Short mmCIF file of C-alpha atoms in Angstrom, two decimals:
data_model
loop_
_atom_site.label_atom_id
_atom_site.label_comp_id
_atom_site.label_asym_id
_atom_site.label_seq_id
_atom_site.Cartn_x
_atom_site.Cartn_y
_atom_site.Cartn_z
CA UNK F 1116 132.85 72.38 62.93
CA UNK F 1117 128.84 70.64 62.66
CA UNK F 1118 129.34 70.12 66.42
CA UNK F 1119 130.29 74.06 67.23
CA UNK F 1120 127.08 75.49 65.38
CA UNK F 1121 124.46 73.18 66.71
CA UNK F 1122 124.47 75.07 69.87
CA UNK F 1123 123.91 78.68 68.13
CA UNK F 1124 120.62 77.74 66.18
CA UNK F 1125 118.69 77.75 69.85
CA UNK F 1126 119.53 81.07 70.97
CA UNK F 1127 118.81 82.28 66.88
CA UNK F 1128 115.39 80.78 67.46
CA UNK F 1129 114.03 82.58 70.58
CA UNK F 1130 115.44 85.82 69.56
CA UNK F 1131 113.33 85.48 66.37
CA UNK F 1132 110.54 84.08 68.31
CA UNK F 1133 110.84 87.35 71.21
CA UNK F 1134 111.06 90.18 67.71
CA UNK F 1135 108.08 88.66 66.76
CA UNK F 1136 106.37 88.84 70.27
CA UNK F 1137 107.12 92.43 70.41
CA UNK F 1138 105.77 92.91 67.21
CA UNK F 1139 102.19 91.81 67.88
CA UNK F 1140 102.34 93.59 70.93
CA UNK F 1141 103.45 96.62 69.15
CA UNK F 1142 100.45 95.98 66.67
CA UNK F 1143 98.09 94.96 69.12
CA UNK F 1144 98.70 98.15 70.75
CA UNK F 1145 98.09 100.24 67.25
CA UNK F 1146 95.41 98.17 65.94
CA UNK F 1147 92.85 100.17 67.76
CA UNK F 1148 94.14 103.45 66.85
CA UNK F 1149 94.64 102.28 62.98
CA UNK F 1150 90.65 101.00 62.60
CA UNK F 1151 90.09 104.53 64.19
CA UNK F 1152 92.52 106.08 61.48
CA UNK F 1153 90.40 103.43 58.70
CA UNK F 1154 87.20 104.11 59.75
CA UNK F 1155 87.19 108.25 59.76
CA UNK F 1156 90.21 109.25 57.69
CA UNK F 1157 91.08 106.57 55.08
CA UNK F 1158 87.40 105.21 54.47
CA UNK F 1159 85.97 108.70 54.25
CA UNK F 1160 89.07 110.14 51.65
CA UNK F 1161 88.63 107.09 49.62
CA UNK F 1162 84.73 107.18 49.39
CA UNK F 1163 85.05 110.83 48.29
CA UNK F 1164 87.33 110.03 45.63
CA UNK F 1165 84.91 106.80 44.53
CA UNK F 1166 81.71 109.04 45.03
CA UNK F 1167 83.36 112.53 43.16
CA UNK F 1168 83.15 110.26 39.92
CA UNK F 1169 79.14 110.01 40.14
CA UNK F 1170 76.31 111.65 39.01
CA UNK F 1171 73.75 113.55 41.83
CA UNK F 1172 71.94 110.28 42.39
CA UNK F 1173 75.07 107.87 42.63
CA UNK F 1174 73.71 105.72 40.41
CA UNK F 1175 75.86 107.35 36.67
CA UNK F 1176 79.15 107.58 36.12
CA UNK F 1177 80.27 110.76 35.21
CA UNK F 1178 84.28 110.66 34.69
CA UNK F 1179 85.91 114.42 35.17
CA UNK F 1180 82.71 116.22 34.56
CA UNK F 1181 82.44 117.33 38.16
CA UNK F 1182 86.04 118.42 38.27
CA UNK F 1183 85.58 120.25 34.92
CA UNK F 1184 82.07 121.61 36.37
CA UNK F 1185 84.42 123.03 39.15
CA UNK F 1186 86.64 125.02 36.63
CA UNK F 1187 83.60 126.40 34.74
CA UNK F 1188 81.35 127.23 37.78
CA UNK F 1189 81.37 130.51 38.49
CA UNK F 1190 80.44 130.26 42.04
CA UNK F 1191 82.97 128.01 42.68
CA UNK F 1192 86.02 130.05 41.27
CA UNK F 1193 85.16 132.74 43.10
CA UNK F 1194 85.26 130.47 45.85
CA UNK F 1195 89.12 129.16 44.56
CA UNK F 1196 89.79 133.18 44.53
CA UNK F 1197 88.87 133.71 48.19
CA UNK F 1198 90.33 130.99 49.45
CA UNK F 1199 94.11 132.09 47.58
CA UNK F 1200 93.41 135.32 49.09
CA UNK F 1201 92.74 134.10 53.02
CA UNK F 1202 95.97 131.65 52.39
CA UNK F 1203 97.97 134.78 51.78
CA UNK F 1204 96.23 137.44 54.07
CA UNK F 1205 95.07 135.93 57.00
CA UNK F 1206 97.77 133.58 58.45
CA UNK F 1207 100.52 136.63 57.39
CA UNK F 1208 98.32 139.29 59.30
CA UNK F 1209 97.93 136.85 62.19
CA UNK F 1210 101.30 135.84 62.17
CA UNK F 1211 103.03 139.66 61.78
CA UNK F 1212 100.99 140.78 64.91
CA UNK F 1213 101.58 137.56 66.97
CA UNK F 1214 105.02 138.36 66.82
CA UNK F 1215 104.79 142.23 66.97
CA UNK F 1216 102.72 141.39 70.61
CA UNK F 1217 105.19 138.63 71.67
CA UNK F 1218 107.92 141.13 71.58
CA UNK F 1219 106.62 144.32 72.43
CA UNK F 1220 104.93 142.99 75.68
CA UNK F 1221 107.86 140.99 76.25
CA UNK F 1222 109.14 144.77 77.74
CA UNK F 1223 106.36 145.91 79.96
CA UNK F 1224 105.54 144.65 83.21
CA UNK F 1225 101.52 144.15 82.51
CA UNK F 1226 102.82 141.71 79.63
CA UNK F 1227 101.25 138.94 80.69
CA UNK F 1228 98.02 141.02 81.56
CA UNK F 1229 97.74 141.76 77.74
CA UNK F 1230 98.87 138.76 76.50
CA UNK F 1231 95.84 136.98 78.23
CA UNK F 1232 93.49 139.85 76.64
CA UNK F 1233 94.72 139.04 73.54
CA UNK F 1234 94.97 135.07 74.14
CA UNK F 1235 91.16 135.05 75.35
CA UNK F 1236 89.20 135.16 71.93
CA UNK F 1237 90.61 131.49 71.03
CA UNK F 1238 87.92 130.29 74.10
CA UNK F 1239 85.54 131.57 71.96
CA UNK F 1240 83.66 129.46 69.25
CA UNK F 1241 83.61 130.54 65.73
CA UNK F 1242 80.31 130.40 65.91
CA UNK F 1243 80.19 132.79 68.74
CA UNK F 1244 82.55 135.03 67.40
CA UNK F 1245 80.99 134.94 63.93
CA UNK F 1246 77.71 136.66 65.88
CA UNK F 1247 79.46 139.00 67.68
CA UNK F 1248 81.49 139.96 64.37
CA UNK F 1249 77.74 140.33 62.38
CA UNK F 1250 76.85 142.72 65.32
CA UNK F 1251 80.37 144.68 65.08
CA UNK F 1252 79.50 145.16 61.44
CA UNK F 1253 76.47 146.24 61.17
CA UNK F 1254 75.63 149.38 59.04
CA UNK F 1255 73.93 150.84 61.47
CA UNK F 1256 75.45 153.15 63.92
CA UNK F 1257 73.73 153.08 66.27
CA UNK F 1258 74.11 148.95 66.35
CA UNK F 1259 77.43 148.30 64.89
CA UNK F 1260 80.63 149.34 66.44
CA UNK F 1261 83.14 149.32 63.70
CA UNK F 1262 80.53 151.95 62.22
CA UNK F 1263 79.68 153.92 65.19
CA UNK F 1264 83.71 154.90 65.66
CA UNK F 1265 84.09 154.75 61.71
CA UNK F 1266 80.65 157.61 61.63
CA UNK F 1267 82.56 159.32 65.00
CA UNK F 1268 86.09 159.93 62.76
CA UNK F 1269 84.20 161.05 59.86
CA UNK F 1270 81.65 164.00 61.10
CA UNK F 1271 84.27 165.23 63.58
CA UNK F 1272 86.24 166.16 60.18
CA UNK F 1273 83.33 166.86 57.75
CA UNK F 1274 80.00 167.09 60.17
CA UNK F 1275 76.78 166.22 58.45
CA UNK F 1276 73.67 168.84 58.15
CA UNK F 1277 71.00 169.02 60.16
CA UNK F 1278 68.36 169.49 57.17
CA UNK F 1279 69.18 166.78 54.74
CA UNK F 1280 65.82 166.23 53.71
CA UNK F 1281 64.54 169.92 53.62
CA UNK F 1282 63.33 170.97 50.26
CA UNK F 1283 60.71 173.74 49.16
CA UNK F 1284 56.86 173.39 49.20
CA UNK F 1285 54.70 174.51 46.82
CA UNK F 1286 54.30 177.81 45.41
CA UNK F 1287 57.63 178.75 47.10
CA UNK F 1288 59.75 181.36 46.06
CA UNK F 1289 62.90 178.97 45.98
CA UNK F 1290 63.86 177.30 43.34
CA UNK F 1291 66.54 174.53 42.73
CA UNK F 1292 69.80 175.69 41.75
CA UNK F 1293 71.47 172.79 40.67
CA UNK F 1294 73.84 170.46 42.90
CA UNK F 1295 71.77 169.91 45.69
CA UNK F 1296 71.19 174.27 46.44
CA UNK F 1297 67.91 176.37 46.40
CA UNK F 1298 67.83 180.15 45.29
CA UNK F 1299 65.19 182.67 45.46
CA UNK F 1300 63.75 183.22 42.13
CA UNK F 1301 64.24 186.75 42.24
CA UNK F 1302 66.87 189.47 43.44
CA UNK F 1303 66.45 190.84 46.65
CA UNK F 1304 66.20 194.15 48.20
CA UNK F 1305 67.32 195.91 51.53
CA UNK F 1306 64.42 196.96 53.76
CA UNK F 1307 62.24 194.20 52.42
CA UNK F 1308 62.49 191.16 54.64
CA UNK F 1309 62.87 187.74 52.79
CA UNK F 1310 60.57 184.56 53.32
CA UNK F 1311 63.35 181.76 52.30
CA UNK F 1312 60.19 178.34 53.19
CA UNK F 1313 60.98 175.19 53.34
CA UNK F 1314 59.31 171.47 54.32
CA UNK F 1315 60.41 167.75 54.98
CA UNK F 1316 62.40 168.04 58.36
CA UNK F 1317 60.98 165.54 61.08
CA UNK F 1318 60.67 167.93 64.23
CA UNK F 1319 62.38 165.38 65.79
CA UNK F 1320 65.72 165.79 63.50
CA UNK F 1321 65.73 169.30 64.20
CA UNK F 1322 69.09 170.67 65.47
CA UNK F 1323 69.34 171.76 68.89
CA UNK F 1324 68.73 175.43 69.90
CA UNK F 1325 65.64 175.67 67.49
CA UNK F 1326 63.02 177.93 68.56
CA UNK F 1327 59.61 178.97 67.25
CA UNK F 1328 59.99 180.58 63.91
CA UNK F 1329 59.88 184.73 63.60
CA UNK F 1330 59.35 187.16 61.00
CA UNK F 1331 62.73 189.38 60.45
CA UNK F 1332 62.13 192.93 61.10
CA UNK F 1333 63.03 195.32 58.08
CA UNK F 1334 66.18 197.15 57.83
CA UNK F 1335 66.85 199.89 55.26
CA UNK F 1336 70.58 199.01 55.45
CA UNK F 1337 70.39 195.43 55.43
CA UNK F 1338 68.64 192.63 53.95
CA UNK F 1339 66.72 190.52 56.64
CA UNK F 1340 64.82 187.36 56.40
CA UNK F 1341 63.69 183.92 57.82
CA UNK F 1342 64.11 180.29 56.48
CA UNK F 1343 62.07 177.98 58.57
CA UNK F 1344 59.90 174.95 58.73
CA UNK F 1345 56.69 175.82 56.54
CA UNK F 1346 54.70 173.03 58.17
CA UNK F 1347 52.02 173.56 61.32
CA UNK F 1348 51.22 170.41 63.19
CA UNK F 1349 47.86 168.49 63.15
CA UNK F 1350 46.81 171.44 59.87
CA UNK F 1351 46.06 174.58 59.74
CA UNK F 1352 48.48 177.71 59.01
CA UNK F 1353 49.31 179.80 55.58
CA UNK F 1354 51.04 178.79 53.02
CA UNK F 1355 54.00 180.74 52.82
CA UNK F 1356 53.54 182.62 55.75
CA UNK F 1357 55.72 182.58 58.76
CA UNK F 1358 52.71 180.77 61.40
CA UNK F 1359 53.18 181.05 65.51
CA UNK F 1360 54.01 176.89 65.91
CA UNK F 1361 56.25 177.00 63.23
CA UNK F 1362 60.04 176.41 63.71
CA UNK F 1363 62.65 178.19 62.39
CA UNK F 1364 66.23 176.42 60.68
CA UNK F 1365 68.53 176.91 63.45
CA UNK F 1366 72.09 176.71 61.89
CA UNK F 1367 71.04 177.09 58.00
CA UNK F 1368 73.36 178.50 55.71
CA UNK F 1369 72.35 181.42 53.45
CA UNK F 1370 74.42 183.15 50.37
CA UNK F 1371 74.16 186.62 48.80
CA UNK F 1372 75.08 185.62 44.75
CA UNK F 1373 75.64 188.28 42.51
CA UNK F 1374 77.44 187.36 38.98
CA UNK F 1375 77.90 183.77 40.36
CA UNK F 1376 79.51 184.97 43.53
CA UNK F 1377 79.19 184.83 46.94
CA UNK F 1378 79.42 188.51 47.84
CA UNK F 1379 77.78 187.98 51.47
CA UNK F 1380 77.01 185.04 54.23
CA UNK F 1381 74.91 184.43 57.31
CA UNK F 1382 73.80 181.80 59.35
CA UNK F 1383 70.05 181.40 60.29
CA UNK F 1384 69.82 182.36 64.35
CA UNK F 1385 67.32 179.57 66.44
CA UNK F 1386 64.34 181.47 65.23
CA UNK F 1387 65.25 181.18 61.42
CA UNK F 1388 66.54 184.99 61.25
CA UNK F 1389 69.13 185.58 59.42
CA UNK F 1390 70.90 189.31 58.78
CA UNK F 1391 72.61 190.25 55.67
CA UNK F 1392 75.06 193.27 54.67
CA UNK F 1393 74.25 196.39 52.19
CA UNK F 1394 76.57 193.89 49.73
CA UNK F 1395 73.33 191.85 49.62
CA UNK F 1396 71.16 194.30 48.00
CA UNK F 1397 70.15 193.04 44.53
CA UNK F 1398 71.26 189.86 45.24
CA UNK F 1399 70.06 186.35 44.86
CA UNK F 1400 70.15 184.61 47.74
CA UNK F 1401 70.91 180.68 47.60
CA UNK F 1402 70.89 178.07 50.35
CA UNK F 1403 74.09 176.16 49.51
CA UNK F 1404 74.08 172.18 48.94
CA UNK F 1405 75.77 171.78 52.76
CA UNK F 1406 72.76 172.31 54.30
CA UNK F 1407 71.35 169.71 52.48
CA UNK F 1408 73.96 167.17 52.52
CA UNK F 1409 73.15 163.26 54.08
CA UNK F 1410 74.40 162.25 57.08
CA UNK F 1411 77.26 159.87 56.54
CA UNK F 1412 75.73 156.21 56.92
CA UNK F 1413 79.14 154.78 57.50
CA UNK F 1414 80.98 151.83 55.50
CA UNK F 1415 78.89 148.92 54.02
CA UNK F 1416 81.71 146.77 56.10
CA UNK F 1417 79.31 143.00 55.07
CA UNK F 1418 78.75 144.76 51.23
CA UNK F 1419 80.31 142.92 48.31
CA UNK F 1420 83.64 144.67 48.16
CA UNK F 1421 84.54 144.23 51.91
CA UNK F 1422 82.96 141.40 53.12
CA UNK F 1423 85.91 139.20 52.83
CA UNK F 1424 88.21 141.56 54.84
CA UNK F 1425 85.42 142.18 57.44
CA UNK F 1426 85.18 138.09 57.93
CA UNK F 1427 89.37 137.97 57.47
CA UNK F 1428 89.58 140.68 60.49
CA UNK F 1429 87.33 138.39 62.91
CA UNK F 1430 89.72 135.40 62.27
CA UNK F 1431 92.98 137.50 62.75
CA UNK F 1432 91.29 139.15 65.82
CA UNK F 1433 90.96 135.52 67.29
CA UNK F 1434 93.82 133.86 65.81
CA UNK F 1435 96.74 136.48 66.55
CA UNK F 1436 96.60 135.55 70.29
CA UNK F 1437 97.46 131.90 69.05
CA UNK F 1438 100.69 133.15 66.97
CA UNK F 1439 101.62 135.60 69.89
CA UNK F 1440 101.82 132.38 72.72
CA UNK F 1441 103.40 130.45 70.13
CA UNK F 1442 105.54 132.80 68.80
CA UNK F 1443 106.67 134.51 72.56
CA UNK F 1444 107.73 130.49 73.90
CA UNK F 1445 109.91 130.69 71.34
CA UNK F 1446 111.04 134.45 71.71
CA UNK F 1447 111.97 133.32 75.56
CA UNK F 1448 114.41 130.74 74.19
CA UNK F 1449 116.74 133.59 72.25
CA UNK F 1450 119.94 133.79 73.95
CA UNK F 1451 119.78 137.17 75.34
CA UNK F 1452 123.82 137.04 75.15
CA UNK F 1453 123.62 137.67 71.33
CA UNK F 1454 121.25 140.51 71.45
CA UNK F 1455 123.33 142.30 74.27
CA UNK F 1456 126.87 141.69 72.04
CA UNK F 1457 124.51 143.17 68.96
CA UNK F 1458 123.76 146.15 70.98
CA UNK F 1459 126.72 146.47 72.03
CA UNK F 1460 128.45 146.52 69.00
CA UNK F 1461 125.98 149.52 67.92
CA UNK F 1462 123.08 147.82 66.45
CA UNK F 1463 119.53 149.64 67.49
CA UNK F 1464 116.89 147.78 68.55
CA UNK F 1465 115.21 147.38 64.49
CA UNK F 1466 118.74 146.23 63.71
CA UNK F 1467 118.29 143.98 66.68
CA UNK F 1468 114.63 142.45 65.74
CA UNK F 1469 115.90 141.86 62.04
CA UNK F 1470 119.18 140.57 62.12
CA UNK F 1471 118.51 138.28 65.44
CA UNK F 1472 115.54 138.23 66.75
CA UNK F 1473 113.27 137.23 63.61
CA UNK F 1474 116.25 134.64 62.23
CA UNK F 1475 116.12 133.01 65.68
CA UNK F 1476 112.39 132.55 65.65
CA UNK F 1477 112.25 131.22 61.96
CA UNK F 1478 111.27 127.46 62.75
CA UNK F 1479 108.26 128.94 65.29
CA UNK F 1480 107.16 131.48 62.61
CA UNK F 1481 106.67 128.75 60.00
CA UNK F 1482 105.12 126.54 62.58
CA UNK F 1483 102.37 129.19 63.18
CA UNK F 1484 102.24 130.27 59.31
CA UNK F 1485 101.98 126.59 58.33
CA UNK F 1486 99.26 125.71 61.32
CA UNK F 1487 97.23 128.75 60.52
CA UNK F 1488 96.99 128.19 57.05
CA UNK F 1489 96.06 124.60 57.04
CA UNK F 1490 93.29 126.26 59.64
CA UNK F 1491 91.84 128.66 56.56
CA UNK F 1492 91.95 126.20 53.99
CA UNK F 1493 89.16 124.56 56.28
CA UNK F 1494 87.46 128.35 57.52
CA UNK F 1495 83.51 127.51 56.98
CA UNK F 1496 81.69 128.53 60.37
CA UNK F 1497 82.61 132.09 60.48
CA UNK F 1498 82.18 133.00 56.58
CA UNK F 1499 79.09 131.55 57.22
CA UNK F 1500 77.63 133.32 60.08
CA UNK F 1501 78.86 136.88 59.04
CA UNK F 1502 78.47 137.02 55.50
CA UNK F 1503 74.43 138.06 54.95
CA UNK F 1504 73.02 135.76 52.52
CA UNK F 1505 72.89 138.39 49.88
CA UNK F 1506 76.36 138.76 49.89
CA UNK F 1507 77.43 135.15 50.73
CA UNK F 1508 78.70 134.59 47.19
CA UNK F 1509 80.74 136.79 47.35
CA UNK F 1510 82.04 136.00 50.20
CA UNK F 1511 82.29 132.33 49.83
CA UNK F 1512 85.31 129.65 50.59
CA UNK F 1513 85.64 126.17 49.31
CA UNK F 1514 85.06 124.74 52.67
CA UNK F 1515 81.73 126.67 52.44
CA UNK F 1516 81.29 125.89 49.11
CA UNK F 1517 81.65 122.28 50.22
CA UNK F 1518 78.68 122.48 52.23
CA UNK F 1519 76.63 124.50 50.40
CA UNK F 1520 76.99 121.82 47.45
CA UNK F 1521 76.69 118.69 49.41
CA UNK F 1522 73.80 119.44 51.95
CA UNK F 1523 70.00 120.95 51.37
CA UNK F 1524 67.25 120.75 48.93
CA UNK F 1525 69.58 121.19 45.83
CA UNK F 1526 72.42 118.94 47.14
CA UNK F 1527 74.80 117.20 44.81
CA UNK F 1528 77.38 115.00 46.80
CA UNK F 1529 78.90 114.01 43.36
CA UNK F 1530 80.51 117.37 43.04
CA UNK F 1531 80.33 118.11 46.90
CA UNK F 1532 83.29 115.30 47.02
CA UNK F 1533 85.22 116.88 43.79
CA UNK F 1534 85.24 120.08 45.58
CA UNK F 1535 86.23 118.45 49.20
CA UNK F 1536 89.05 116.06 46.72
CA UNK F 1537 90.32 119.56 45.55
CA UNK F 1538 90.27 120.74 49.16
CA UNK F 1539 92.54 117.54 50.36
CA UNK F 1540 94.87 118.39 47.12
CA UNK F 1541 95.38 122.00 47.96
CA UNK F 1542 96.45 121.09 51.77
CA UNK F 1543 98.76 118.02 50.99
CA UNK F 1544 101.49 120.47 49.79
CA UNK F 1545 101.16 122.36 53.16
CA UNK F 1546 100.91 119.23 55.48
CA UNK F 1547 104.10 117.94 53.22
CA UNK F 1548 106.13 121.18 53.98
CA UNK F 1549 105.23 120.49 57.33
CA UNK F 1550 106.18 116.82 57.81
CA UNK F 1551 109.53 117.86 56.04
CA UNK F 1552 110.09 120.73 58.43
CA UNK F 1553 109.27 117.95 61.19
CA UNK F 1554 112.15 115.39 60.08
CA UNK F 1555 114.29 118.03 60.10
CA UNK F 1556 113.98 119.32 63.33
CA UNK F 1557 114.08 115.40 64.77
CA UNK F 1558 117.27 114.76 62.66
CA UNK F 1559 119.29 117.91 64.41
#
């Protein structure tokens, strides 16, 4: 039996001797890419965790107080509260129009067309797209675009006067009427033309089809008058007194009042004249709030209450093209047999994208929801260019806040690494869920 087994240890031997040949190749192999892995993920992780337990200066230690300073810092929580609300809005906004694009354009033939239009902002840098966003959003019209069509929408519905910042000069015989409206001071009378002056509208602002101001002829039957620019150019004129370079209110509103109601209208003609019914006579005559009213300035889009859905916008507007590749590679790998039986057992085409279509692209939805929000936990560059810095509180984001704390003139890398700890906490769930999903779908 001694004899038989002698020969066996050999063989034993240089199988144990060729495992462990393979297994320093194998590590020599890895060892480069695991002192990469040391040196700038595990080093850097661990040093934050060391240095979070410090003072400003490194030098005290300081326990929890920098964790506890994150709970109590207001800053910092609202930071925590914009951060839940990009983890819920943006990847689900980027997501939901991903796939609405990978399956509408999936039926037209300039699909691919579009899907490269909508692809294209991902070659853009946040940075980039952060400045082109600040422009978009600007409050003024004339500059920002989201305002310009915003300002379009609006006065097309509810146009703006001409004459916001008209008002009576001295001695005039208007006076206010409450609300934002002017009224002569006293009742008028047919046959006795009315002088209705006012000041404060840059010739420039005037409407078009102005023309130089004229006195209203009297009418026995009517009550006639003028409301126009009191104002002559470079001096000069009377008070009061309709002058030749004057300009009359092309467009303005006037009201006969009698009892509190509006018993007669007109509108002024280019030269300020306006003509008024018998039902005038005895009236007072009022120029209603409307032809006063501001021009509508638009949305404050970067203000405090929108600034986080103006910078949440930008990101979906470059991130949905992302979701819609993703999400349309795995659209094109649906058995088009199953749809075609569901049709043709009477389902319509909602029945269709619900009961099929969105079951069948489960594993690439939570892909993209998964990848995108790992991406906003880490959002900085773009919160950072197109939040102003009046607003950037407001606006801020942990990965933000991160920087803010750790870099400057004020800097405090003690809590900087608490609050980039806290960041590493918050994604470990996600990257978990993912490396789950992953096993999963090697396992099938």
């Amino acid at each position: 039996m001694t004899s038989q087994a002698k020969p066996v240890a050999p063989a034993a031997a240089g199988r144990s001797a060729e495992a462990r040949r393979r297994r320093l190749t194998a590590a020599a192999f890895l060892l480069p890419a695991l002192v990469l892995l040391g040196a700038l993920v595990v080093h850097p992780i661990g040093y934050s965790l060391y240095r979070s337990f410090f003072d400003r200066s490194g030098s005290g230690l300081v326990g929890g107080d920098n964790y506890r300073e994150i709970l109590s810092d207001p800053t910092i929580r609202t930071a925590l509260k914009n951060t839940a609300v990009w983890v819920v809005l943006a990847p689900a906004t980027a997501t939901a129009l991903g796939l609405i694009f990978a399956v509408l354009t999936e039926r037209v033939r300039w699909g691919t067309a579009f899907k490269l239009l909508v692809f294209m902002p991902m070659a853009i840098s946040m940075l980039a797209a952060g400045i082109i966003f600040r422009l978009v959003y600007d409050h003024d019209p004339d500059r920002g675009v989201a305002n310009a069509v915003w300002v379009g929408v609006h006065d097309t519905f509810a146009e703006s006067s001409a004459f916001p910042k008209a008002r009576p000069g001295r001695d005039s015989p208007l006076v206010d009427a409450g609300g934002g409206a002017f009224a002569t001071r006293d009742p008028v009378r047919a046959g006795v033309p009315v002088l209705l002056p006012l000041v404060g509208v840059a010739p420039e602002a005037l409407p078009a089809g102005t023309a130089a101001a004229k006195a209203a002829g009297a009418d026995p039957e009517k009550v006639t008058g003028t409301v126009w620019q009191d104002f002559t150019r470079g001096g000069g004129g009377t008070v009061n007194t309709v002058d030749p370079t004057e300009t009359g209110f092309a467009g303005m509103r006037v009201e006969a009042v009698k009892d509190g109601k509006v018993v007669e209208s007109a509108t002024a003609r280019g030269d300020g004249v306006f003509v008024l019914s018998a039902k005038a006579d005895g009236a007072q005559l009022r120029l209603p709030a409307s032809n006063f009213r501001e021009a509508y300035a638009g949305v404050q889009w970067l203000g405090p209450a929108l600034v986080t859905a103006a910078v949440i916008g930008a990101y979906v507007w470059m991130w949905a093209g992302f979701a819609m590749v993703l999400i349309g590679a795995g659209l094109a790998a649906v058995p088009r047999e199953l749809m075609e039986a569901a049709r043709v057992d009477g389902a319509n085409e909602w029945q269709v994208f619900r009961r099929i279509t969105v079951p069948m692209l489960a594993p690439v939805l939570v892909v993209v929801l998964v990848t995108l929000v790992i991406n906003v936990m880490k959002v900085f560059d773009l919160v950072f260019v197109i939040a102003p810095g009046a607003v950037q509180d407001d606006a801020n984001v942990l990965a933000l806040q991160l920087y803010r704390t750790s870099f400057g003139t004020d800097a405090d890398p003690g809590l900087g690494s608490a609050i980039a700890v806290l960041l590493l906490i918050l994604v470990l769930p996600v990257m978990l869920v993912n490396i789950r999903r992953l096993r999963k779908e090697r396992s099938r």
